[in-house]
Coordinates of C-alpha atoms and ligand atoms in Angstrom, one line a residue:
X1 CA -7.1 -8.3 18.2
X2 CA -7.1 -7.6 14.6
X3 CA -4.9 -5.4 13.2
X4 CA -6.8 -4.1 10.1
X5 CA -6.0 -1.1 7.4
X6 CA -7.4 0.5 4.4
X7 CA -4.7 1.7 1.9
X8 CA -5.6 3.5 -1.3
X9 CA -3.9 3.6 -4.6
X10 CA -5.0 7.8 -6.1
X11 CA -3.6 6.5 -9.7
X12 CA -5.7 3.6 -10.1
X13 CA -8.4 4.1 -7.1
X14 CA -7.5 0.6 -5.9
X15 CA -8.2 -0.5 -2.1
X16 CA -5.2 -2.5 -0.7
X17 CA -6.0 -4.1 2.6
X18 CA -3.6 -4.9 5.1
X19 CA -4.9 -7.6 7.8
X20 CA -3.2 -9.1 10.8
X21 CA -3.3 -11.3 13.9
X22 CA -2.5 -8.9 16.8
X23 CA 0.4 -6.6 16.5
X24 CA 4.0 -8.3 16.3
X25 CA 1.8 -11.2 14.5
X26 CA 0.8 -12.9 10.7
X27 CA -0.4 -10.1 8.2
X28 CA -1.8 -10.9 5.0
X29 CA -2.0 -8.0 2.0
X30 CA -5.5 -8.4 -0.3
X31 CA -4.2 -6.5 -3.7
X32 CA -1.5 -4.6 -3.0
X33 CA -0.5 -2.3 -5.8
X34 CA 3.5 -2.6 -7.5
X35 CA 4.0 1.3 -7.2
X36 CA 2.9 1.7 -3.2
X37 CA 5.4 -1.4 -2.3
X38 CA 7.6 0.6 -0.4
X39 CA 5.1 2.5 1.6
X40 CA 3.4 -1.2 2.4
X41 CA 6.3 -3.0 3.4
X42 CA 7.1 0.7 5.6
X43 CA 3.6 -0.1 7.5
X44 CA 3.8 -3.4 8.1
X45 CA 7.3 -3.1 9.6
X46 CA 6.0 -0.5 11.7
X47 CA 3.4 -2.6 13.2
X48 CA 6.2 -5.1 13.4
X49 CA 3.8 -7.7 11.5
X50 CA 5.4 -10.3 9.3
X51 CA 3.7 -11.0 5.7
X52 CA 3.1 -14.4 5.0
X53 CA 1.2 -13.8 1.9
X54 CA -0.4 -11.6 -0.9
X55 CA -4.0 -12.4 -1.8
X56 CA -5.2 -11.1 -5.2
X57 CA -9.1 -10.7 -5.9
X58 CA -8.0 -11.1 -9.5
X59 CA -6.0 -10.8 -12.2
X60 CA -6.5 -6.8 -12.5
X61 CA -6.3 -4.5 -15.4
X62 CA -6.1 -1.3 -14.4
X63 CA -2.7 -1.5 -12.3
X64 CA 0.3 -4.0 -11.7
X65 CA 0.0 -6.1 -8.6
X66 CA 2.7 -5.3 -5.7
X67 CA 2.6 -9.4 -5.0
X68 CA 6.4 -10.5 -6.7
X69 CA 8.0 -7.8 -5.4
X70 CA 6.6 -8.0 -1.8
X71 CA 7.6 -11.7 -2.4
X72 CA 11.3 -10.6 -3.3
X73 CA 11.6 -7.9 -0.3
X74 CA 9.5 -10.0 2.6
X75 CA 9.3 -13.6 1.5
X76 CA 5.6 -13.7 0.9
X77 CA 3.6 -16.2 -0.5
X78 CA 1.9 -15.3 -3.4
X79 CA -1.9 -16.7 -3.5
X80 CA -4.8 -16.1 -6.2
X81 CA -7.3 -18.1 -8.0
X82 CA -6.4 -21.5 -10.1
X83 CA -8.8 -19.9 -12.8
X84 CA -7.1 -17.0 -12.8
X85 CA -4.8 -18.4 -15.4
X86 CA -1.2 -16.3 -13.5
X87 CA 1.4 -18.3 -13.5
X88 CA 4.4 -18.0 -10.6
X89 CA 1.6 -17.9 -7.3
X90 CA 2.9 -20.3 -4.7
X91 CA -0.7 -21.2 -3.7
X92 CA -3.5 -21.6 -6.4
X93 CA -7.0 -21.1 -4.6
X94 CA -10.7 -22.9 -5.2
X95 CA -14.1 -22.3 -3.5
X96 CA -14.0 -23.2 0.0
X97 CA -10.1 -23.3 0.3
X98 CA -9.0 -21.7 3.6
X99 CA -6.0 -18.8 4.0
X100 CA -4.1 -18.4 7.9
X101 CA -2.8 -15.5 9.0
X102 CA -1.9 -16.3 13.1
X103 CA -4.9 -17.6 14.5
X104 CA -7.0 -15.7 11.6
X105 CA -8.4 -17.2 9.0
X106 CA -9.4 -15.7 5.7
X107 CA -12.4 -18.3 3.7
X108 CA -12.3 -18.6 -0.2
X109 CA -15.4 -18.2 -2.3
X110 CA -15.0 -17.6 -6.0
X111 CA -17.4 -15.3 -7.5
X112 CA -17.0 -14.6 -11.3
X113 CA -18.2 -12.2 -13.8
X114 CA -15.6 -9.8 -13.7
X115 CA -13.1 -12.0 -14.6
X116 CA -13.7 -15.8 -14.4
X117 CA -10.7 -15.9 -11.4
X118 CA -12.3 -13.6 -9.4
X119 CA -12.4 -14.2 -5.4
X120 CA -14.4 -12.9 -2.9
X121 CA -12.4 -13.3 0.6
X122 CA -14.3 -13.6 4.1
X123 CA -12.7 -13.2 7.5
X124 CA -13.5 -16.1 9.9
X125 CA -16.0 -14.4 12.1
X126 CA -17.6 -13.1 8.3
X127 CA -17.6 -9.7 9.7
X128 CA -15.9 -8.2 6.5
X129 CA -15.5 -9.4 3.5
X130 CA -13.3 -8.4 0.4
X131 CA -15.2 -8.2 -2.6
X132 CA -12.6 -7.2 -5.7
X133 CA -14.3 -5.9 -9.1
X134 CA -17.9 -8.7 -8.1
X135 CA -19.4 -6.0 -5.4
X136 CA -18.4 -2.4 -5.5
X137 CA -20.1 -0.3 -3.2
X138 CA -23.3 0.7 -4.6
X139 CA -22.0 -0.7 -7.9
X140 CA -20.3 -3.7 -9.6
X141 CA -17.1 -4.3 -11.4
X142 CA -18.1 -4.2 -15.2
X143 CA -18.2 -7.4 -17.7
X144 CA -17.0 -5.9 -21.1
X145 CA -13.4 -7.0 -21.0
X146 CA -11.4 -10.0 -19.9
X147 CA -13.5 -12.9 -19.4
X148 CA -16.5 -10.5 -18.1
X149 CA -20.3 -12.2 -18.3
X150 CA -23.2 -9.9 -16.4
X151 CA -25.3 -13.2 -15.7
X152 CA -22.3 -14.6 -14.1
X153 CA -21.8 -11.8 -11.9
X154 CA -25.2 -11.6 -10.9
X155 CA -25.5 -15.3 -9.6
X156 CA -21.9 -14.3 -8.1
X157 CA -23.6 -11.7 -6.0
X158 CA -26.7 -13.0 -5.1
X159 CA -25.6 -16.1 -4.0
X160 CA -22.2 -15.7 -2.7
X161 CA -22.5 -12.4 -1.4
X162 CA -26.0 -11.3 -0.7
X163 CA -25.8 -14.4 1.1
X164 CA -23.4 -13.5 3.8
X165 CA -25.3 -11.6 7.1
X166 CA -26.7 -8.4 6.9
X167 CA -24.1 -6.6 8.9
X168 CA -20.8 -8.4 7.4
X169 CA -18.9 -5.4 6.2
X170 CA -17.9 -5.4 2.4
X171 CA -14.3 -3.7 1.0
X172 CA -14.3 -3.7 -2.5
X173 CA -10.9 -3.4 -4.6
X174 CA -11.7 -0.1 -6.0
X175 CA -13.9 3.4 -5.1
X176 CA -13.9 5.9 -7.8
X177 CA -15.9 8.5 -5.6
X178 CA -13.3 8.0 -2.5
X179 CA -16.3 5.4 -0.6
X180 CA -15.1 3.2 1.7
X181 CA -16.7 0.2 2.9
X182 CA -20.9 -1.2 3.0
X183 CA -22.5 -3.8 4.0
X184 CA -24.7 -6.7 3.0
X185 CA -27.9 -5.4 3.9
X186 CA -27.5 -1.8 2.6
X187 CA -26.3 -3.5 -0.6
X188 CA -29.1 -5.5 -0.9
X189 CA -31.6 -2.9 -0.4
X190 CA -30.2 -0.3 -2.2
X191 CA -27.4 -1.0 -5.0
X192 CA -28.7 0.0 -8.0
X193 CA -27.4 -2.3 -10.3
X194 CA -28.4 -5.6 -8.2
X195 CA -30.5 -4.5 -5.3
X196 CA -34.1 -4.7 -4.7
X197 CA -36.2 -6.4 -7.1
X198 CA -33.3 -6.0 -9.8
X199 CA -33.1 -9.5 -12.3
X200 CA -31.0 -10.8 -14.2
X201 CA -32.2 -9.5 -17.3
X202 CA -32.1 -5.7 -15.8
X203 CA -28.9 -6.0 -14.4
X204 CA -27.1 -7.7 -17.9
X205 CA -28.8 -4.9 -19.8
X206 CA -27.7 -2.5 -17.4
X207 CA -24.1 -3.5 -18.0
X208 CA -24.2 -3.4 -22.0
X209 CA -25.2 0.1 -21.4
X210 CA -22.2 1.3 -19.1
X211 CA -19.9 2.0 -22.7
X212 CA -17.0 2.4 -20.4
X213 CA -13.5 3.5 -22.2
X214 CA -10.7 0.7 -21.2
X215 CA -8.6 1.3 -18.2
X216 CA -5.5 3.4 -19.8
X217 CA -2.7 0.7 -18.6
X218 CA -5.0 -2.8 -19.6
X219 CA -2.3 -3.2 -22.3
X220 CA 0.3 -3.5 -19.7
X221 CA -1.2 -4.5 -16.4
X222 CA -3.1 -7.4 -17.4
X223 CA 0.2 -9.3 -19.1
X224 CA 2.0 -8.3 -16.1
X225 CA -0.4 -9.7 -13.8
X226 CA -0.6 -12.9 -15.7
X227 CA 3.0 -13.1 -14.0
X228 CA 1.8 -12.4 -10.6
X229 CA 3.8 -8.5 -11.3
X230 CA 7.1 -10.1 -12.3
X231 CA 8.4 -7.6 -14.4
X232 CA 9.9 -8.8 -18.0
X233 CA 13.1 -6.1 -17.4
X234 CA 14.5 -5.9 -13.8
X235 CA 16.6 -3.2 -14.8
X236 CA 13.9 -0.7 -14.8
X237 CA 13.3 -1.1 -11.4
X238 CA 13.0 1.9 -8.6
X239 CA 16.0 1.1 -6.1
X240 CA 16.6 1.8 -2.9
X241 CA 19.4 4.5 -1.9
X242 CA 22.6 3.0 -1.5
X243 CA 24.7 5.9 0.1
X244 CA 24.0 4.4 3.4
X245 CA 21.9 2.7 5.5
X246 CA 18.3 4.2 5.2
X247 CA 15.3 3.2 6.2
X248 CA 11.6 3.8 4.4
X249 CA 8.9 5.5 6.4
X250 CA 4.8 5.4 6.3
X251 CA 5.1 8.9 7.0
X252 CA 7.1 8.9 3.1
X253 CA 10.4 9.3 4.1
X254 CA 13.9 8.3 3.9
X255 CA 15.1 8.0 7.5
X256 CA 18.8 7.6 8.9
X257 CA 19.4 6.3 12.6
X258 CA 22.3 7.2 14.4
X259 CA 24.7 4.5 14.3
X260 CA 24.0 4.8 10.0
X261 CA 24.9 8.5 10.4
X262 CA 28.0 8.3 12.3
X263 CA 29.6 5.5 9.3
X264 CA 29.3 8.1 7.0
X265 CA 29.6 11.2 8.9
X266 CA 33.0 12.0 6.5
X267 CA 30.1 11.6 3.1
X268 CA 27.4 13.6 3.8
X269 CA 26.4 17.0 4.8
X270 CA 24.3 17.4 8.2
X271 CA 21.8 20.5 7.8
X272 CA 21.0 21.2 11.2
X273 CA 17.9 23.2 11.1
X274 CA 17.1 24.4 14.8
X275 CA 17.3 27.7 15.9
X276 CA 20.9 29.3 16.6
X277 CA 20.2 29.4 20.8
X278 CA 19.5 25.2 20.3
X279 CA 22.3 24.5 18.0
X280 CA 24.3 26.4 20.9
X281 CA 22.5 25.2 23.7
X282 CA 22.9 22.1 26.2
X283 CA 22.2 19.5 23.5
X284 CA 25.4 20.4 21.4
X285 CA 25.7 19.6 17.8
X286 CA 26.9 17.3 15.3
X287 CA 30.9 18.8 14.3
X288 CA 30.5 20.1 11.0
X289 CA 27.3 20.8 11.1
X290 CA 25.8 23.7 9.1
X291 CA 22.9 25.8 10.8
X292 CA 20.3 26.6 8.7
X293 CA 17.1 27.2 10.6
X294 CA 13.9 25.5 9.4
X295 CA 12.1 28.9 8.9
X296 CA 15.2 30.3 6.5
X297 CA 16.0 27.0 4.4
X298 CA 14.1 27.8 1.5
X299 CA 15.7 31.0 1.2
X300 CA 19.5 29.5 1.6
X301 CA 19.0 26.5 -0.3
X302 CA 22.6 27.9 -2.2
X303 CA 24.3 27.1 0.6
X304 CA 24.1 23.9 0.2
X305 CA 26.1 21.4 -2.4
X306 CA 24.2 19.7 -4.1
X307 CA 27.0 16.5 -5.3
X308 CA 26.6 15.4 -1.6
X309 CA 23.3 13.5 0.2
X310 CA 22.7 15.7 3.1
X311 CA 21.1 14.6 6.4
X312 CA 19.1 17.2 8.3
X313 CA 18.6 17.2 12.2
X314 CA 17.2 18.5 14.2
X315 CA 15.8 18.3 18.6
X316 CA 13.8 14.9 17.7
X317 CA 13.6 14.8 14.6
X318 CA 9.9 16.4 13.1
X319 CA 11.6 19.9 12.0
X320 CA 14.2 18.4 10.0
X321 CA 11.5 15.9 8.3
X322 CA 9.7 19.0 6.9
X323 CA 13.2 20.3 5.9
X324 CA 13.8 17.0 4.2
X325 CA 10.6 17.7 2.3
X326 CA 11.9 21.1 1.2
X327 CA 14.9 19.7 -0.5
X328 CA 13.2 17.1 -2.2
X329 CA 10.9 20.2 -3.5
X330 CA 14.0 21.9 -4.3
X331 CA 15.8 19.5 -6.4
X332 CA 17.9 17.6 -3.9
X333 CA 18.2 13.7 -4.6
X334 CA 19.9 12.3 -1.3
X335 CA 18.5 13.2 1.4
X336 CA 17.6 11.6 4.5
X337 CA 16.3 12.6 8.2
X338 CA 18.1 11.6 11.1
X339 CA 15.7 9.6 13.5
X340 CA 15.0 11.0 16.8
X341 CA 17.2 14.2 16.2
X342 CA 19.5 15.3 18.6
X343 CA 18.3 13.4 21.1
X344 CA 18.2 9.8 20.3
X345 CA 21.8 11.0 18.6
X346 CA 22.7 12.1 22.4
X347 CA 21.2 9.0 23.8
X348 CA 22.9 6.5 22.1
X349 CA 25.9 8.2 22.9
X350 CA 27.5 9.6 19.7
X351 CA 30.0 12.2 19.8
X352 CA 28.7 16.1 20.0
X353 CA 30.2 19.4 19.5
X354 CA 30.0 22.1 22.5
X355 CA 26.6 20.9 24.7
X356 CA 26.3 20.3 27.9
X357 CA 26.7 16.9 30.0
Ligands
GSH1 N1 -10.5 5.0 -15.8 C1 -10.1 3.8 -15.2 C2 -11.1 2.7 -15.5 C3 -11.0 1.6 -14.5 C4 -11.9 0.4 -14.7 O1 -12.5 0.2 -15.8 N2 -12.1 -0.3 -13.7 C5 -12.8 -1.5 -13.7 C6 -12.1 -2.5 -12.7 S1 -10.6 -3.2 -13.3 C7 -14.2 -1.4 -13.3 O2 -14.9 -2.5 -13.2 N3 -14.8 -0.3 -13.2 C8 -16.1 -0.1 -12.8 C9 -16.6 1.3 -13.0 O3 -15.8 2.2 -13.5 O4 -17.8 1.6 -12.8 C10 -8.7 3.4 -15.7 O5 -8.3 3.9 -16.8 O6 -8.0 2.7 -15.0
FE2_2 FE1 -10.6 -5.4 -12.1

């Protein structure tokens, strides 16, 4: 089974796909983007898939690829076109080379005219292919910057693309009306740029007509990506927390299990935010515990200090993840939820205050 996901990008509108063989298996990422790193690397440990590699469409300049540091945090390859020009990839790519993931296979055809590295990638059974800036749905990347060329692009389309079957699925890199996914034959028939009847000469004057302002970050992101997304200063970069052990989330948050909590029980404050009857009831609490309940927090929020990173808990643990997003509203730096609340804390056999068995 393929394990297959859509991520978005809101700052840049950029598509970041996430494919893999089976869960527990090889996962490849298609552009991933440098600012949603964390929340990538959250998903695919979720899934418990292991990336071998990043694949970029191109050399992008609208946003920073996510491929050196997914490289850095999960030991991925990093792949994109020989005419892209990047340097530091650990696989340069040509027409007709062939990309693994498990038993998966992603197929290599390059189709330029947005930029002259640009790849179009197509899954083994071509039942989806991913497109980058060549094919957008119901558009086309445009041709007036890097090494763009509309006639280029056009022979890209109609011969690489257009030529796949009629159903085969098509994921661009971007959507700037929130579109997700076509197909070949609705692309044919009805893109409006290169559909139909459209030539070559219709198309190219189409395209010196678009008088499109630059992306806003082209000054940075294209440099950047000419280094795969090393950047020139580590020092800048976002960190991880280091007051203990936490873990990342999809959901967006910082998590805490058990065993994490109990090391540095003496460190932090534990906001307990269940109702008074629960924090007195059979499943105990954690000693030293303050009880704020969920419903009152925002209200209380001066009871808290603020020089500490506070851990909130609650039964399983869903309660004290909104309350964890309260804080973070509120000011608070350090905070983290404690996975599984009370009772994955009373499973695993950590010490509780008053309770019952
Ligand atoms: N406003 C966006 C512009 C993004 C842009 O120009 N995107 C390129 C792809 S890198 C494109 O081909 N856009 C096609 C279009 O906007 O129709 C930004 O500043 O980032
Ligand atoms: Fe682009």
């Amino acid at each position: 089974m393929l394990v297959f996901r859509q991520l978005f990008d809101p700052q840049s509108s950029t598509y970041t796909y996430l494919l893999g063989d089976e869960r527990g298996g090889e996962a490849v990422l298609i552009d991933p983007v440098f600012e949603q790193v964390r929340r990538d690397a959250a998903l695919i440990g979720e899934l418990g898939l292991r990336l071998v590699a990043t694949l970029e469409t191109h050399v992008h300049a609208d946003h920073v690829t996510g491929a050196w540091l997914l490289k850095r945090r999960l030991g991925s390859q990093i792949m994109l076109a020989k005419a892209s020009g990047a340097e530091g990839a650990d696989r340069y790519l040509v027409e007709d080379d062939v990309v693994a993931f498990g038993k998966r296979r992603l197929m290599v055809r390059a189709t330029p005219g947005h930029t002259n590295g640009c790849l179009t990638y197509v899954l083994d059974d071509r039942s989806m292919a991913f497109t980058g800036d060549c094919l957008l749905i119901r558009g086309s990347g445009r041709t007036d910057f890097q090494q763009g060329d509309p006639a280029i692009m056009y022979r890209s389309v109609h011969d690489r693309i257009f030529s796949l079957p009629d159903e085969c699925l098509l994921y661009p890199a971007h959507d700037y009306r929130g579109l997700t996914a076509t197909s070949v034959a609705e692309e044919r028939r009805f893109n409006p740029r290169l559909g139909g009847e459209i030539a070559v000469g219709d198309f190219a004057g189409y395209m010196r007509n678009l008088k499109l302002a630059h992306p806003k970050m082209i000054d940075v992101a294209v440099p950047a990506n000419l280094r795969c997304g090393r950047p020139e200063n580590e020092t800048g970069l976002a960190r991880d927390p280091t007051w203990a052990h936490l873990h990342y989330s999809f959901a967006g948050l910082w998590e805490i299990d058990p065993h994490g909590l109990e090391e540095h029980v003496q460190d932090v404050q534990i906001l307990d935010v269940r109702e008074p009857d629960e924090f007195s009831g059979p499943l105990g609490h954690i000693a030293g515990a303050v009880l704020i309940p969920l419903g009152e927090l925002a209200g209380r929020l001066g009871e808290l200090k603020r020089d500490r990173p506070i851990v909130t808990v609650c039964r399983a643990g869903s309660r004290s993840a909104q309350a964890v997003t309260i804080l973070l509203q509120n000011g608070f730096t350090d905070v983290a939820n404690l996975t599984g609340g009370m009772l994955r804390w009373r499973a695993e056999a950590h010490p509780v205050e008053g309770g019952s068995g």
